[in-house]
Structures are given as C-alpha cells and as structure tokens.
Amino acid sequence: MKSIASAPGKIILFGEHFVVHGTKAILAAIDKRVTVTSSFTNNKTIKVNSQLGSIEVPISSSHEEVEHRLLYNHKTEFRPFVYLANKIINSEQNASGLEITIDSDIPIGVGLGSSSACCVAAAGSIFGLFKELSSEEILNLSIEAEKTIFPDTSGADCTVCTYGGMIEYPSIEKIDNPFDFALLIANSMIPHSTKRSVEKVNKFKENNEERFSQLCDLETKLIDEVIADMKNNNPNTVRLAMSLNQEYLEEIQVSNEKLREMMRSLQEDPLCLHPKITGAGDGGCVIALVAGESINSCLETVRKKFTASVWNQDKECFSAKIDTKGVVWSTIEE
Ligand code: PMV
C-alpha cells in the first residue's frame, strides 16, 4: 500500500514575526505543492528520499540516537519525517519499516512554506498508512513535526498549508479574494533561517519592549482594517497597508539592502505597487498584489528589469494563484 499526501506552499500577506508574539496574521496558500509518498518496507528502518538527498536510519525509540544519526549525516532538515515515522511506528505493534519520498515544486528556504508544507504532507502521508485522519489531526501532527526544527513556530504556516485558501490566523476564518488579484513573487535567491530571524526579532523585543508592543498593536489594527477593506472591495487600501506592514518589518530589522533594492525595482512598475517581504525576511521572497488581468505584462516587465540590472540578475520572478484545496491525501492498494 502507498499513502500519498500533498500540501501547498504559502505566502504571508500580513503579520509575519508579530504573529509569533500573539498578533493576528493573514496568510494564503499558493499553487505550488509538495507531495509525500510513504510505503511499508521490511527493513526496520526509516528511509527518506528527497531533492536534498537520502537518509536511512534504524527505527528507534531513542531520541538521542536518531538525533546523532541525523547530525552525523548532515540531514537535520529530515528531522520532521523521522520524528513522524518513529512516532507512529513506536505506537503500532505490527509496523516494520517505512520509505518516504518527497517531491516538491516549492523553492526551499525562501519563505514560501516549503518546510511547513512538507510537515503537513508528511503527517498526512505517514499517518495515512495506519489510520483514517482528519485535517485537524494532520495539522496538530504537522506542528509537532515542525517544532523539531523550529520550536518557536506560531503554527500559522502549517495551518494555511492544511486548510488552503486565504485565512486570518489564529481564527482560521477564510477570507475571499474579492478583487481577483494575482500574486507576483520575486525570489532574492538568498536563503534564510527562520529560526535565526525570529531570534533576532526576540532580541529587538528585549531591547525595545515598549516600541515592540506598540508595533504589535499597530499590526493588529492594520489587519483588522485590511479585513474590512477586503470585504469592501478596496484593493488600493489593502496594497497601502502592505507598505505600512513593510515599514514595521523594516523597523524590526528583518529587511536588508538587497530586498529593498528589489522592492524599489518592483515599485517602479505602476501595475506592481507596494511590495513587501513575505515570511521571515533577511532574504527569501518579496510579494506584490497585481490585478489578475495585468499579471503577465507585469511579470514580463519585471523579468526584463531583473535581467538588465547587474544587481538583480540572479533573481527569479513568477506568479502564483491562491490554492483553495489545502492538504489532500489518499491511499493506493498495490
Ligand atoms: O519564512 P517562513 O516561511 O519560515 O515564515 C516564517 C514566519 C514567521 O512569522 C517569521 C514565523 C512563524 O512561525 O510564524
């Protein structure tokens, strides 16, 4: 039997970083996916295959032993898969070994939710081999798995990758895409570490307690206004709010000159106003909301600009639509 689950990547429209400190956020799933396929083996091992390489570790209830193997093989990014596989195998008497294969079209480490989508798809695929699952169970397992690489996660990313669509977090209320926008995503190709960026923001908070608390209040107010503007079909005020959110992200120091230069390039195009960082920042991607009918001409202009500029040459730019499916999972008898 094979168990297959796929989950979408994501962007954060509003509230990254502040959400870790209890504010709301607005996120959307995007039409780029990761697929995880799991099957039983007789080997008493957990084998994980992905674009990043492969690892095979013995099934073990010892956390230290698993950790040692992953560190020794430089594959700590595989922790969530091994964690989930060990968790179910250790609770199932008849389980033997597992082989887990990951296929992803989500760029890695640039704020598009590749790690969260992997955790969600892995939870659905691995646990789907053993039992019937609900989306809520998949979400809870995926957050547990994500905590093995990033203990401070807000859980927002796994939530949107599970349920799909555009959502307010933590309420998980769905928000319609009222003015048919498409997402323009420009990848700085600078990988970032979410953990490091979040630690940096924690330091900022420690040193600027009062201002950080004001920024959290401002972010909450902004998100409440954006939700009302979306309902009232006000695309321009939503875009302006993105610029304001970007100012807050600049203030907590998760931006840098390369990202600002990219945002200035985008901003010169009248179809592509008010870009902002999405995700942890310090690298990764910037996004802009573009009217659906203008996205292709906008992409063309931005790509030409990137090719012409020495500064932006190695960047990539693409469009994305909002994914409405979230995680999907099924089993196949062989
Ligand atoms: O860059 P990403 O995709 O890892 O997004 C991180 C978002 C943060 O708000 C910075 C962290 C979190 O857990 O919400």
Short mmCIF file of C-alpha atoms and ligand atoms in Angstrom, two decimals:
data_model
loop_
_atom_site.label_atom_id
_atom_site.label_comp_id
_atom_site.label_asym_id
_atom_site.label_seq_id
_atom_site.Cartn_x
_atom_site.Cartn_y
_atom_site.Cartn_z
CA MET A 1 0.00 0.00 0.00
CA LYS A 2 1.10 3.56 -0.75
CA SER A 3 -0.11 6.62 1.12
CA ILE A 4 0.19 9.90 -0.77
CA ALA A 5 -0.44 13.40 0.57
CA SER A 6 0.23 16.77 -0.96
CA ALA A 7 0.12 20.24 0.59
CA PRO A 8 0.53 23.76 -0.80
CA GLY A 9 3.19 26.33 -0.02
CA LYS A 10 2.15 29.70 1.35
CA ILE A 11 2.77 33.40 1.50
CA ILE A 12 2.17 35.70 4.44
CA LEU A 13 0.30 38.85 3.40
CA PHE A 14 0.31 40.47 6.84
CA GLY A 15 1.69 39.76 10.28
CA GLU A 16 4.85 37.65 9.95
CA HIS A 17 7.06 37.79 13.06
CA PHE A 18 4.40 39.70 15.04
CA VAL A 19 2.27 36.53 14.89
CA VAL A 20 4.95 34.70 16.90
CA HIS A 21 4.24 37.27 19.66
CA GLY A 22 0.47 36.75 19.61
CA THR A 23 -0.87 39.14 16.94
CA LYS A 24 -3.16 38.13 14.08
CA ALA A 25 -1.85 37.35 10.61
CA ILE A 26 -3.27 36.93 7.10
CA LEU A 27 -1.84 34.10 5.03
CA ALA A 28 -2.65 32.46 1.71
CA ALA A 29 -1.83 29.02 0.32
CA ILE A 30 -0.26 29.13 -3.17
CA ASP A 31 -0.46 26.82 -6.17
CA LYS A 32 2.97 25.26 -5.62
CA ARG A 33 2.94 21.92 -3.84
CA VAL A 34 4.93 19.27 -2.09
CA THR A 35 3.91 15.62 -2.41
CA VAL A 36 4.96 12.97 0.10
CA THR A 37 4.58 9.26 -0.66
CA SER A 38 5.01 6.66 2.09
CA SER A 39 5.06 2.87 1.90
CA PHE A 40 5.97 -0.05 4.17
CA THR A 41 9.27 -1.89 3.86
CA ASN A 42 10.63 -4.96 5.69
CA ASN A 43 13.88 -3.26 6.66
CA LYS A 44 13.21 -2.00 10.20
CA THR A 45 14.47 1.38 9.01
CA ILE A 46 13.07 4.76 8.04
CA LYS A 47 14.30 5.79 4.61
CA VAL A 48 13.73 9.35 3.39
CA ASN A 49 14.38 10.42 -0.22
CA SER A 50 14.22 14.00 -1.48
CA GLN A 51 15.88 16.52 -3.80
CA LEU A 52 18.20 17.22 -0.84
CA GLY A 53 19.49 13.63 -0.78
CA SER A 54 18.55 10.46 1.09
CA ILE A 55 18.97 9.04 4.56
CA GLU A 56 18.20 5.62 6.10
CA VAL A 57 18.07 5.39 9.90
CA PRO A 58 17.16 2.41 12.09
CA ILE A 59 13.76 2.60 13.77
CA SER A 60 14.47 3.83 17.25
CA SER A 61 12.59 4.99 20.29
CA SER A 62 15.74 6.79 21.44
CA HIS A 63 15.59 10.46 20.56
CA GLU A 64 19.36 10.82 21.15
CA GLU A 65 20.18 8.00 18.73
CA VAL A 66 18.00 9.49 15.97
CA GLU A 67 19.47 12.95 16.55
CA HIS A 68 23.01 11.56 16.43
CA ARG A 69 22.33 9.85 13.06
CA LEU A 70 20.81 12.99 11.54
CA LEU A 71 23.66 15.21 12.74
CA TYR A 72 26.30 12.72 11.61
CA ASN A 73 24.76 12.59 8.13
CA HIS A 74 24.16 16.38 7.92
CA LYS A 75 20.47 15.78 7.38
CA THR A 76 18.86 17.61 10.30
CA GLU A 77 16.27 19.04 7.87
CA PHE A 78 14.86 15.47 7.71
CA ARG A 79 14.02 15.56 11.44
CA PRO A 80 10.25 16.09 10.95
CA PHE A 81 9.91 12.99 8.72
CA VAL A 82 11.92 10.75 11.03
CA TYR A 83 10.04 12.16 14.04
CA LEU A 84 6.62 11.39 12.49
CA ALA A 85 7.66 7.94 11.27
CA ASN A 86 9.13 6.97 14.67
CA LYS A 87 6.09 8.32 16.48
CA ILE A 88 3.62 6.11 14.60
CA ILE A 89 5.91 3.07 14.34
CA ASN A 90 6.59 3.09 18.08
CA SER A 91 2.86 3.06 18.78
CA GLU A 92 1.97 0.34 16.23
CA GLN A 93 2.88 -3.24 17.19
CA ASN A 94 2.95 -4.64 13.65
CA ALA A 95 4.81 -1.88 11.90
CA SER A 96 8.04 -2.74 10.10
CA GLY A 97 9.99 -0.12 8.16
CA LEU A 98 8.93 2.89 6.08
CA GLU A 99 10.13 4.54 2.91
CA ILE A 100 9.17 8.20 2.50
CA THR A 101 9.69 10.13 -0.75
CA ILE A 102 9.31 13.89 -1.07
CA ASP A 103 8.70 15.72 -4.37
CA SER A 104 8.42 19.47 -4.19
CA ASP A 105 7.96 22.37 -6.57
CA ILE A 106 8.19 24.90 -3.72
CA PRO A 107 11.52 26.78 -3.63
CA ILE A 108 13.35 25.81 -0.42
CA GLY A 109 14.25 28.18 2.43
CA VAL A 110 12.89 31.39 0.90
CA GLY A 111 9.71 31.99 2.90
CA LEU A 112 7.23 30.12 0.70
CA GLY A 113 6.38 27.50 3.31
CA SER A 114 8.33 24.57 1.89
CA SER A 115 9.14 23.28 5.38
CA SER A 116 5.56 23.64 6.68
CA ALA A 117 4.07 22.11 3.53
CA CYS A 118 6.49 19.17 3.94
CA CYS A 119 5.40 18.69 7.57
CA VAL A 120 1.70 18.78 6.61
CA ALA A 121 2.10 16.42 3.64
CA ALA A 122 4.34 14.10 5.68
CA ALA A 123 1.82 13.92 8.54
CA GLY A 124 -0.97 13.06 6.06
CA SER A 125 1.12 10.55 4.14
CA ILE A 126 2.87 8.74 7.02
CA PHE A 127 -0.11 8.56 9.40
CA GLY A 128 -2.46 7.85 6.45
CA LEU A 129 -0.72 4.46 6.09
CA PHE A 130 -2.03 3.48 9.51
CA LYS A 131 -5.38 5.20 10.06
CA GLU A 132 -8.21 7.46 8.92
CA LEU A 133 -7.26 11.07 9.52
CA SER A 134 -8.98 14.43 9.81
CA SER A 135 -7.44 17.74 8.66
CA GLU A 136 -7.25 18.80 12.28
CA GLU A 137 -5.20 15.72 13.22
CA ILE A 138 -2.88 16.35 10.28
CA LEU A 139 -2.45 19.96 11.40
CA ASN A 140 -1.62 19.01 15.01
CA LEU A 141 0.89 16.37 13.90
CA SER A 142 2.48 18.76 11.40
CA ILE A 143 3.00 21.45 14.05
CA GLU A 144 4.61 18.85 16.36
CA ALA A 145 6.88 17.83 13.48
CA GLU A 146 7.77 21.42 12.58
CA LYS A 147 8.75 22.08 16.19
CA THR A 148 11.60 19.55 15.76
CA ILE A 149 13.32 22.09 13.51
CA PHE A 150 11.77 25.35 14.74
CA PRO A 151 10.43 25.11 18.31
CA ASP A 152 9.00 28.67 18.36
CA THR A 153 6.74 28.30 15.32
CA SER A 154 3.49 30.25 15.56
CA GLY A 155 1.73 27.37 13.77
CA ALA A 156 0.31 29.82 11.20
CA ASP A 157 2.20 28.34 8.24
CA CYS A 158 1.14 24.73 8.88
CA THR A 159 -2.44 25.95 9.39
CA VAL A 160 -2.74 27.62 5.98
CA CYS A 161 -0.93 24.71 4.28
CA THR A 162 -3.51 22.37 5.84
CA TYR A 163 -6.70 24.32 5.10
CA GLY A 164 -5.70 26.21 1.93
CA GLY A 165 -7.26 29.47 0.74
CA MET A 166 -6.63 32.85 2.31
CA ILE A 167 -7.13 32.82 6.09
CA GLU A 168 -6.99 35.01 9.12
CA TYR A 169 -4.86 33.43 11.83
CA PRO A 170 -5.45 32.26 14.56
CA SER A 171 -9.22 32.27 13.93
CA ILE A 172 -8.75 30.25 10.66
CA GLU A 173 -11.59 32.27 9.15
CA LYS A 174 -11.49 32.13 5.36
CA ILE A 175 -11.17 35.43 3.50
CA ASP A 176 -12.43 35.69 -0.10
CA ASN A 177 -10.13 37.07 -2.80
CA PRO A 178 -12.59 39.85 -3.56
CA PHE A 179 -10.74 41.79 -6.24
CA ASP A 180 -9.26 38.92 -8.24
CA PHE A 181 -5.62 39.69 -7.55
CA ALA A 182 -2.72 37.51 -8.60
CA LEU A 183 0.45 37.27 -6.58
CA LEU A 184 3.74 38.38 -8.01
CA ILE A 185 6.58 36.66 -6.15
CA ALA A 186 10.19 37.79 -6.57
CA ASN A 187 12.80 35.47 -5.10
CA SER A 188 16.01 37.14 -3.90
CA MET A 189 17.62 33.65 -4.02
CA ILE A 190 19.12 34.45 -0.62
CA PRO A 191 18.22 31.51 1.66
CA HIS A 192 17.24 32.47 5.17
CA SER A 193 16.93 30.76 8.51
CA THR A 194 13.52 31.37 10.08
CA LYS A 195 14.95 30.39 13.47
CA ARG A 196 17.73 32.98 13.26
CA SER A 197 15.40 35.77 12.07
CA VAL A 198 12.93 35.01 14.85
CA GLU A 199 15.78 35.07 17.41
CA LYS A 200 16.87 38.44 16.03
CA VAL A 201 13.35 39.81 16.49
CA ASN A 202 13.30 38.42 20.05
CA LYS A 203 16.47 40.45 20.72
CA PHE A 204 14.85 43.56 19.21
CA LYS A 205 11.85 43.00 21.51
CA GLU A 206 14.12 42.62 24.58
CA ASN A 207 15.92 45.88 23.80
CA ASN A 208 12.84 47.86 22.70
CA GLU A 209 10.00 46.46 24.78
CA GLU A 210 7.68 49.45 24.61
CA ARG A 211 8.11 50.08 20.88
CA PHE A 212 7.70 46.38 20.08
CA SER A 213 4.44 46.28 21.99
CA GLN A 214 3.26 49.39 20.06
CA LEU A 215 4.21 47.70 16.78
CA CYS A 216 2.18 44.60 17.75
CA ASP A 217 -0.83 46.85 18.44
CA LEU A 218 -0.32 48.67 15.12
CA GLU A 219 -0.11 45.36 13.26
CA THR A 220 -3.33 44.11 14.87
CA LYS A 221 -5.12 47.35 13.96
CA LEU A 222 -3.78 47.15 10.40
CA ILE A 223 -5.02 43.59 9.96
CA ASP A 224 -8.49 44.45 11.27
CA GLU A 225 -8.65 47.33 8.78
CA VAL A 226 -7.41 45.15 5.92
CA ILE A 227 -10.10 42.56 6.57
CA ALA A 228 -12.74 45.31 6.40
CA ASP A 229 -11.12 46.74 3.22
CA MET A 230 -11.16 43.32 1.58
CA LYS A 231 -14.83 42.90 2.38
CA ASN A 232 -15.50 46.40 0.97
CA ASN A 233 -13.52 45.61 -2.17
CA ASN A 234 -10.84 48.26 -1.62
CA PRO A 235 -7.69 46.89 -3.34
CA ASN A 236 -5.75 50.13 -3.09
CA THR A 237 -6.07 50.44 0.65
CA VAL A 238 -5.05 46.78 1.02
CA ARG A 239 -1.90 47.49 -1.01
CA LEU A 240 -1.14 50.62 1.01
CA ALA A 241 -1.47 48.52 4.14
CA MET A 242 1.19 46.17 2.74
CA SER A 243 3.60 49.11 2.51
CA LEU A 244 2.80 50.02 6.10
CA ASN A 245 3.41 46.42 7.17
CA GLN A 246 6.73 46.55 5.32
CA GLU A 247 7.67 49.64 7.37
CA TYR A 248 7.05 47.68 10.57
CA LEU A 249 9.22 44.83 9.23
CA GLU A 250 11.98 47.31 8.38
CA GLU A 251 11.79 48.64 11.93
CA ILE A 252 12.26 45.20 13.48
CA GLN A 253 15.26 44.77 11.14
CA VAL A 254 14.36 41.70 9.09
CA SER A 255 14.92 43.50 5.79
CA ASN A 256 18.20 44.29 4.08
CA GLU A 257 19.55 46.44 1.23
CA LYS A 258 19.16 43.67 -1.39
CA LEU A 259 15.49 43.19 -0.57
CA ARG A 260 14.91 46.96 -0.51
CA GLU A 261 16.54 47.24 -3.94
CA MET A 262 14.24 44.52 -5.29
CA MET A 263 11.19 46.23 -3.82
CA ARG A 264 12.26 49.55 -5.36
CA SER A 265 12.54 47.80 -8.77
CA LEU A 266 9.03 46.36 -8.43
CA GLN A 267 7.59 49.61 -7.16
CA GLU A 268 8.68 51.43 -10.35
CA ASP A 269 6.07 49.42 -12.27
CA PRO A 270 2.67 51.10 -11.81
CA LEU A 271 0.98 47.66 -12.02
CA CYS A 272 3.02 46.27 -9.17
CA LEU A 273 2.85 48.74 -6.32
CA HIS A 274 3.52 48.28 -2.59
CA PRO A 275 5.62 45.10 -2.45
CA LYS A 276 6.59 43.63 0.90
CA ILE A 277 8.66 40.82 2.35
CA THR A 278 6.81 37.56 2.90
CA GLY A 279 7.90 35.20 5.69
CA ALA A 280 10.90 35.56 7.96
CA GLY A 281 12.84 38.04 5.76
CA ASP A 282 16.63 38.55 5.82
CA GLY A 283 16.46 37.04 2.32
CA GLY A 284 13.73 34.95 0.74
CA CYS A 285 10.93 36.47 -1.30
CA VAL A 286 9.03 39.71 -1.72
CA ILE A 287 5.44 39.78 -2.95
CA ALA A 288 3.07 42.25 -4.59
CA LEU A 289 -0.65 42.07 -5.33
CA VAL A 290 -1.29 42.58 -9.04
CA ALA A 291 -4.65 42.76 -10.80
CA GLY A 292 -5.35 39.35 -12.37
CA GLU A 293 -5.53 40.72 -15.94
CA SER A 294 -2.19 42.58 -15.60
CA ILE A 295 -0.05 39.82 -14.13
CA ASN A 296 1.53 38.59 -17.38
CA SER A 297 2.61 42.02 -18.62
CA CYS A 298 3.81 42.86 -15.14
CA LEU A 299 5.92 39.68 -14.97
CA GLU A 300 7.43 40.44 -18.36
CA THR A 301 8.47 43.96 -17.31
CA VAL A 302 9.93 42.82 -14.01
CA ARG A 303 11.88 39.95 -15.60
CA LYS A 304 13.36 42.31 -18.20
CA LYS A 305 14.33 44.71 -15.47
CA PHE A 306 15.97 41.95 -13.42
CA THR A 307 17.94 40.73 -16.47
CA ALA A 308 19.10 44.25 -17.31
CA SER A 309 20.27 45.13 -13.81
CA VAL A 310 23.56 43.80 -12.51
CA TRP A 311 22.10 43.95 -9.02
CA ASN A 312 19.04 41.82 -9.76
CA GLN A 313 20.37 39.45 -12.41
CA ASP A 314 20.25 36.19 -10.49
CA LYS A 315 16.76 36.80 -9.08
CA GLU A 316 13.66 34.98 -10.24
CA CYS A 317 10.14 36.23 -10.55
CA PHE A 318 6.95 34.26 -11.01
CA SER A 319 3.22 34.49 -10.41
CA ALA A 320 1.08 32.38 -8.14
CA LYS A 321 -2.60 31.86 -7.58
CA ILE A 322 -4.26 31.11 -4.28
CA ASP A 323 -4.66 27.37 -3.68
CA THR A 324 -8.06 26.52 -2.27
CA LYS A 325 -7.61 22.77 -1.66
CA GLY A 326 -5.12 22.67 1.20
CA VAL A 327 -3.82 19.22 2.10
CA VAL A 328 -5.18 16.25 0.12
CA TRP A 329 -4.40 12.64 0.97
CA SER A 330 -5.29 9.15 -0.23
CA THR A 331 -4.03 5.57 -0.19
CA ILE A 332 -3.45 3.21 -3.11
CA GLU A 333 -3.51 -0.59 -2.73
CA GLU A 334 -0.76 -2.19 -4.82
O1 PMV B 1 9.93 32.34 6.24
P1 PMV B 1 8.99 31.31 6.73
O2 PMV B 1 8.19 30.67 5.62
O3 PMV B 1 9.66 30.29 7.59
O4 PMV B 1 7.88 32.06 7.64
C1 PMV B 1 8.15 32.41 8.96
C2 PMV B 1 7.03 33.21 9.55
C3 PMV B 1 7.33 33.74 10.96
O5 PMV B 1 6.23 34.56 11.34
C4 PMV B 1 8.59 34.58 10.98
C5 PMV B 1 7.49 32.59 11.96
C6 PMV B 1 6.19 31.89 12.37
O6 PMV B 1 6.30 30.81 12.96
O7 PMV B 1 5.08 32.42 12.14
#
